[in-house]
Short mmCIF file of C-alpha atoms and ligand atoms in Angstrom, two decimals:
data_model
loop_
_atom_site.label_atom_id
_atom_site.label_comp_id
_atom_site.label_asym_id
_atom_site.label_seq_id
_atom_site.Cartn_x
_atom_site.Cartn_y
_atom_site.Cartn_z
CA MET A 88 -0.10 0.02 0.05
CA GLN A 89 1.36 3.37 -1.12
CA LYS A 90 2.16 5.93 1.67
CA LEU A 91 0.70 9.38 0.72
CA SER A 92 0.76 12.68 2.39
CA GLU A 93 1.48 13.14 6.01
CA VAL A 94 -1.81 13.59 8.00
CA TYR A 95 -0.28 14.23 11.59
CA ARG A 96 3.22 14.23 13.19
CA GLY A 97 2.94 13.35 16.69
CA LYS A 98 5.77 13.05 19.30
CA ALA A 99 7.12 9.70 18.40
CA LYS A 100 5.18 8.68 15.33
CA THR A 101 4.19 10.07 12.20
CA VAL A 102 0.83 9.11 10.37
CA TYR A 103 0.60 9.09 6.47
CA ALA A 104 -2.70 8.66 4.50
CA THR A 105 -2.97 5.74 2.05
CA GLU A 106 -4.79 5.26 -1.16
CA ASN A 107 -7.34 3.64 0.89
CA PRO A 108 -9.34 5.80 3.37
CA ASP A 109 -9.61 2.99 5.55
CA PHE A 110 -5.90 2.43 6.33
CA LEU A 111 -2.98 4.47 7.60
CA VAL A 112 0.65 4.31 7.89
CA LEU A 113 2.21 4.42 11.21
CA GLU A 114 5.97 5.63 11.07
CA PHE A 115 7.88 4.98 14.26
CA ARG A 116 10.55 7.56 14.58
CA ASN A 117 13.53 7.52 16.77
CA ASP A 118 12.19 10.59 18.79
CA THR A 119 11.67 10.17 22.60
CA SER A 120 9.71 12.49 24.62
CA ALA A 121 8.93 13.51 28.27
CA LEU A 122 7.32 16.15 29.98
CA ASP A 123 4.47 16.19 27.68
CA GLY A 124 6.89 16.75 24.72
CA LYS A 125 8.91 19.57 26.32
CA ARG A 126 12.08 17.26 26.36
CA ILE A 127 12.64 15.26 23.28
CA GLU A 128 15.76 13.26 22.17
CA GLN A 129 16.71 10.71 19.50
CA PHE A 130 17.76 7.30 20.02
CA TYR A 131 19.19 5.28 17.20
CA ARG A 132 16.99 2.26 16.08
CA LYS A 133 14.19 3.21 18.55
CA GLY A 134 11.73 3.50 15.97
CA ILE A 135 12.68 0.15 14.50
CA ILE A 136 12.55 -1.68 17.74
CA ASN A 137 9.29 -0.11 18.80
CA ASN A 138 7.60 -0.93 15.41
CA GLN A 139 8.54 -4.59 15.73
CA PHE A 140 7.87 -4.58 19.30
CA ASN A 141 4.25 -3.26 18.97
CA HIS A 142 3.68 -5.71 15.90
CA PHE A 143 4.93 -8.69 18.08
CA ILE A 144 2.43 -7.76 20.98
CA MET A 145 -0.48 -6.74 18.68
CA LEU A 146 -0.24 -10.15 17.11
CA LYS A 147 -0.43 -11.83 20.57
CA LEU A 148 -3.47 -9.85 21.34
CA GLU A 149 -5.09 -10.67 18.13
CA GLU A 150 -4.31 -14.38 18.69
CA ALA A 151 -6.20 -13.97 21.97
CA GLY A 152 -9.16 -12.55 20.35
CA ILE A 153 -8.75 -8.85 21.02
CA SER A 154 -9.26 -6.85 17.94
CA THR A 155 -6.20 -4.41 17.06
CA GLN A 156 -5.44 -1.84 14.38
CA LEU A 157 -2.85 -4.40 12.79
CA GLU A 158 -2.74 -4.83 9.27
CA HIS A 159 0.81 -5.74 8.57
CA LEU A 160 4.49 -4.38 8.58
CA LEU A 161 5.49 -2.39 5.76
CA SER A 162 9.11 -1.95 6.52
CA GLU A 163 11.21 -1.79 9.64
CA ASN A 164 9.81 1.33 11.01
CA GLU A 165 6.38 1.43 9.29
CA LEU A 166 3.32 -0.35 10.15
CA LEU A 167 -0.10 -0.45 8.00
CA VAL A 168 -2.99 -0.05 10.44
CA LYS A 169 -6.64 0.59 10.14
CA LYS A 170 -7.68 4.22 10.42
CA LEU A 171 -9.47 4.46 13.62
CA ASP A 172 -11.59 7.27 15.04
CA MET A 173 -9.65 7.55 18.06
CA PHE A 174 -11.02 8.71 21.37
CA PRO A 175 -9.21 11.41 23.03
CA LEU A 176 -8.32 9.07 25.99
CA GLU A 177 -5.69 7.09 27.54
CA SER A 178 -6.33 3.81 29.35
CA VAL A 179 -4.01 2.97 31.85
CA ILE A 180 -3.62 -0.55 33.86
CA ARG A 181 -1.56 -0.71 37.00
CA ASN A 182 -0.43 -3.84 38.60
CA ARG A 183 1.85 -2.44 40.90
CA ALA A 184 2.32 1.37 42.12
CA ALA A 185 4.51 3.64 40.16
CA GLY A 186 4.58 6.96 38.39
CA SER A 187 1.96 9.14 39.07
CA LEU A 188 -0.14 6.74 41.05
CA ALA A 189 2.69 6.28 43.59
CA LYS A 190 3.01 10.13 43.62
CA ARG A 191 -0.55 10.81 44.16
CA LEU A 192 -1.13 8.60 46.96
CA ALA A 193 2.50 8.52 48.37
CA LEU A 194 2.73 4.95 47.85
CA GLN A 195 5.97 2.69 47.87
CA GLU A 196 7.11 2.44 44.28
CA GLY A 197 6.53 -1.10 43.33
CA LEU A 198 3.89 -1.92 45.82
CA LEU A 199 1.74 -4.79 44.54
CA LEU A 200 -1.79 -3.90 44.11
CA ASP A 201 -4.29 -6.48 45.35
CA SER A 202 -6.33 -6.02 42.14
CA PRO A 203 -5.15 -4.16 39.00
CA ILE A 204 -6.29 -0.62 38.78
CA TYR A 205 -7.97 0.96 35.66
CA GLU A 206 -7.57 4.62 35.16
CA LEU A 207 -8.53 7.06 32.50
CA PHE A 208 -6.56 10.25 31.30
CA LEU A 209 -7.65 12.84 28.77
CA LYS A 210 -5.10 12.97 25.85
CA ASN A 211 -4.26 16.68 26.07
CA ASP A 212 -0.45 17.77 26.43
CA SER A 213 -1.20 21.34 26.97
CA LEU A 214 -3.33 20.26 30.15
CA HIS A 215 -0.64 17.61 31.07
CA ASP A 216 -3.03 14.65 30.27
CA PRO A 217 -5.38 15.00 33.39
CA MET A 218 -6.88 12.14 35.26
CA ILE A 219 -10.59 12.02 34.45
CA THR A 220 -13.61 9.72 35.27
CA ALA A 221 -16.10 8.15 33.19
CA SER A 222 -18.53 10.65 34.34
CA TYR A 223 -16.29 13.17 32.76
CA CYS A 224 -16.38 11.41 29.49
CA GLU A 225 -20.19 11.17 29.42
CA THR A 226 -20.65 14.94 30.34
CA PHE A 227 -18.04 16.17 27.86
CA GLY A 228 -18.67 13.77 25.07
CA TRP A 229 -15.44 12.29 24.79
CA ALA A 230 -16.84 8.70 25.12
CA SER A 231 -20.29 7.10 25.72
CA THR A 232 -20.84 4.74 28.66
CA ALA A 233 -21.21 1.61 26.70
CA HIS A 234 -17.81 2.57 24.84
CA LEU A 235 -16.08 3.15 28.24
CA VAL A 236 -17.35 -0.37 29.54
CA LYS A 237 -15.85 -1.86 26.45
CA MET A 238 -12.58 -0.02 26.66
CA LYS A 239 -12.10 -1.06 30.54
CA GLU A 240 -12.95 -4.69 29.57
CA LEU A 241 -10.64 -4.68 26.85
CA SER A 242 -7.74 -3.22 29.11
CA TYR A 243 -8.09 -5.70 31.68
CA LYS A 244 -8.23 -8.40 28.96
CA VAL A 245 -4.97 -7.11 27.39
CA ASN A 246 -3.42 -7.14 30.96
CA ASP A 247 -4.69 -10.88 31.24
CA VAL A 248 -2.81 -11.67 28.14
CA LEU A 249 0.36 -9.83 28.41
CA SER A 250 1.08 -10.08 32.18
CA PRO A 251 1.87 -13.90 32.03
CA LEU A 252 3.81 -13.31 28.58
CA PHE A 253 6.24 -10.85 30.43
CA ASP A 254 6.36 -12.87 33.43
CA ALA A 255 7.47 -15.94 31.64
CA ALA A 256 10.45 -13.73 30.47
CA ASP A 257 11.26 -13.03 34.10
CA LEU A 258 9.87 -9.61 33.62
CA ILE A 259 7.16 -7.57 35.73
CA LEU A 260 4.55 -5.75 33.65
CA VAL A 261 4.08 -2.61 36.22
CA ASP A 262 1.64 -0.52 34.32
CA PHE A 263 0.83 0.31 30.63
CA LYS A 264 -1.02 2.75 28.58
CA LEU A 265 -3.65 1.93 25.60
CA GLU A 266 -5.46 3.96 23.21
CA PHE A 267 -8.59 2.70 21.57
CA GLY A 268 -10.53 3.94 18.47
CA LEU A 269 -13.65 2.99 16.55
CA PHE A 270 -13.51 1.32 13.05
CA LYS A 271 -16.85 0.52 11.51
CA GLY A 272 -18.59 1.03 14.78
CA GLU A 273 -16.13 -1.48 16.53
CA ILE A 274 -13.84 -0.65 19.35
CA ILE A 275 -10.25 -1.47 18.34
CA LEU A 276 -7.06 -1.23 19.95
CA GLY A 277 -4.88 1.48 18.22
CA ASP A 278 -1.49 3.45 18.63
CA GLU A 279 1.25 1.30 20.00
CA PHE A 280 2.43 -1.14 22.75
CA SER A 281 5.94 -0.64 23.34
CA PRO A 282 8.35 0.11 26.31
CA ASP A 283 7.44 3.76 25.58
CA GLY A 284 4.10 3.42 27.03
CA CYS A 285 4.62 0.92 29.72
CA ARG A 286 6.78 0.13 32.67
CA ILE A 287 8.52 -3.29 32.67
CA TRP A 288 11.03 -4.25 35.40
CA ASP A 289 13.49 -7.26 35.77
CA LYS A 290 11.81 -9.54 38.07
CA THR A 291 14.99 -10.28 40.10
CA THR A 292 16.83 -7.09 40.03
CA LEU A 293 13.79 -4.86 39.61
CA ASN A 294 15.74 -2.76 37.01
CA LYS A 295 13.71 -0.36 34.85
CA LEU A 296 13.65 -1.63 31.40
CA ASP A 297 11.37 0.94 29.82
CA LYS A 298 10.91 4.52 29.14
CA ASP A 299 11.58 5.70 32.78
CA ARG A 300 15.16 5.17 31.93
CA PHE A 301 14.91 8.13 29.79
CA ARG A 302 12.60 10.00 32.18
CA GLN A 303 14.98 9.57 35.00
CA ASN A 304 18.19 9.91 33.28
CA LEU A 305 19.24 6.21 33.90
CA GLY A 306 20.96 5.79 30.42
CA GLY A 307 21.01 2.42 28.45
CA LEU A 308 17.52 3.16 26.79
CA ILE A 309 17.91 1.19 23.74
CA GLY A 310 19.74 -1.73 25.34
CA ALA A 311 16.93 -2.19 27.73
CA TYR A 312 14.27 -2.27 25.15
CA GLU A 313 16.30 -4.73 23.20
CA GLU A 314 16.86 -6.79 26.29
CA VAL A 315 12.86 -7.08 26.84
CA ALA A 316 12.48 -7.60 23.23
CA LYS A 317 14.85 -10.50 23.03
CA ARG A 318 13.45 -12.20 26.34
CA ILE A 319 9.76 -12.32 25.14
CA GLY A 320 10.88 -13.30 21.47
CA VAL A 321 10.38 -10.12 19.41
CA PRO A 322 12.08 -10.87 16.14
CA LEU A 323 14.38 -7.99 15.85
CA ASN A 324 16.41 -7.48 12.60
CA GLN A 325 19.96 -6.62 13.64
P1 ADP B 403 1.43 11.83 20.39
O1 ADP B 403 0.02 12.27 19.36
O2 ADP B 403 0.79 11.76 21.72
O3 ADP B 403 2.30 12.76 20.06
P2 ADP B 403 2.35 9.83 18.57
O4 ADP B 403 3.55 10.48 18.24
O5 ADP B 403 2.50 8.35 18.92
O6 ADP B 403 1.62 10.47 19.84
O7 ADP B 403 1.40 9.96 17.29
C1 ADP B 403 0.44 9.09 16.92
C2 ADP B 403 -0.90 9.54 16.70
O8 ADP B 403 -1.79 8.81 15.90
C3 ADP B 403 -1.32 9.58 18.03
O9 ADP B 403 -2.16 10.86 18.22
C4 ADP B 403 -2.52 8.36 17.97
O10 ADP B 403 -3.62 8.57 18.93
C5 ADP B 403 -2.93 8.26 16.55
N1 ADP B 403 -3.14 6.91 16.23
C6 ADP B 403 -2.52 5.85 16.47
N2 ADP B 403 -3.04 4.90 16.03
C7 ADP B 403 -4.08 5.37 15.17
C8 ADP B 403 -4.94 4.51 14.16
N3 ADP B 403 -4.78 3.41 14.12
N4 ADP B 403 -5.75 5.34 13.57
C9 ADP B 403 -5.88 6.58 13.75
N5 ADP B 403 -5.03 7.57 14.70
C10 ADP B 403 -4.05 6.76 15.35
N1 UDP B 404 1.78 6.71 29.79
C1 UDP B 404 2.09 7.03 28.46
N2 UDP B 404 1.82 8.22 28.10
C2 UDP B 404 1.47 9.24 28.86
C3 UDP B 404 1.21 9.09 29.97
C4 UDP B 404 1.47 7.83 30.59
O1 UDP B 404 2.43 5.93 27.75
O2 UDP B 404 1.13 10.33 28.11
C5 UDP B 404 2.24 5.25 30.32
C6 UDP B 404 3.45 5.56 31.30
O3 UDP B 404 4.53 4.98 30.42
C7 UDP B 404 3.12 4.22 32.11
C8 UDP B 404 1.60 4.66 32.30
O4 UDP B 404 1.13 5.08 31.21
O5 UDP B 404 3.37 2.99 31.84
C9 UDP B 404 1.13 5.25 33.68
O6 UDP B 404 1.86 6.54 33.79
P1 UDP B 404 1.71 7.38 34.89
O7 UDP B 404 0.17 7.85 35.00
O8 UDP B 404 2.36 6.73 35.98
O9 UDP B 404 2.41 8.61 34.32
P2 UDP B 404 4.10 9.00 34.34
O10 UDP B 404 4.45 9.11 35.70
O11 UDP B 404 4.52 8.20 33.38
O12 UDP B 404 3.76 10.45 33.78
#
């Protein structure tokens, strides 16, 4: 499928139209952002790693019966996807306390949560992605109750599929962010699942192997992403 004009340049990906209005190309760039896009750096090979990582994970989710945007890989750093009408929302699942949850409730980082938490955030960099509730979505028209119920159910299902997958590779899936959209009336998982949008720790050492290495200036970002990819079996072209 031919890549046509650029329709959107985000912080980490560029979106292109194709000759078919139902499909888009996602180009994964090397850009890595923090602080709502105020801090951006490039990391050699990050786009390639995240594209292949995301493709691998979305295939696993498809195999488990979760509908995703996936069509097929177009190149090392490009993916053909269904064009979704995205909800302006981020769904977050947390298995352990970290990041904004640990800060907000003064919890020990790594605290195991008795049952995983589901949170909703509004996707809006200028407002710093504020946390919202289902009631906000109904009032402001960001998503209907029926769609929210489905997004929450799918988010937990993704956790049920991915937590054991990482666990088998001696990794802890601490938390992750998902974005959903509508395709011909159906809720579909869009955007990406990669170490840019989740927290993954080594089960033994508790070393951080995700974008927190960038956020917290720990170094070794790409080595960490490659380590996770290798352990879970992502076929990375060297
Ligand atoms: P951001 O917009 O947060 O800077 P990215 O750089 O990842 O993020 O840009 C990708 C953009 O494409 C995001 O706004 C995301 O919501 C959107 N997107 C992801 N997948 C799809 C899809 N399948 N259809 C339409 N839009 C998508
Ligand atoms: N996350 C993301 N994009 C965002 C905000 C969060 O991918 O704009 C991911 C983040 O990587 C983590 C999870 O969502 O895996 C929960 O993030 P948190 O609310 O703790 O925010 P943070 O402390 O990362 O800002």
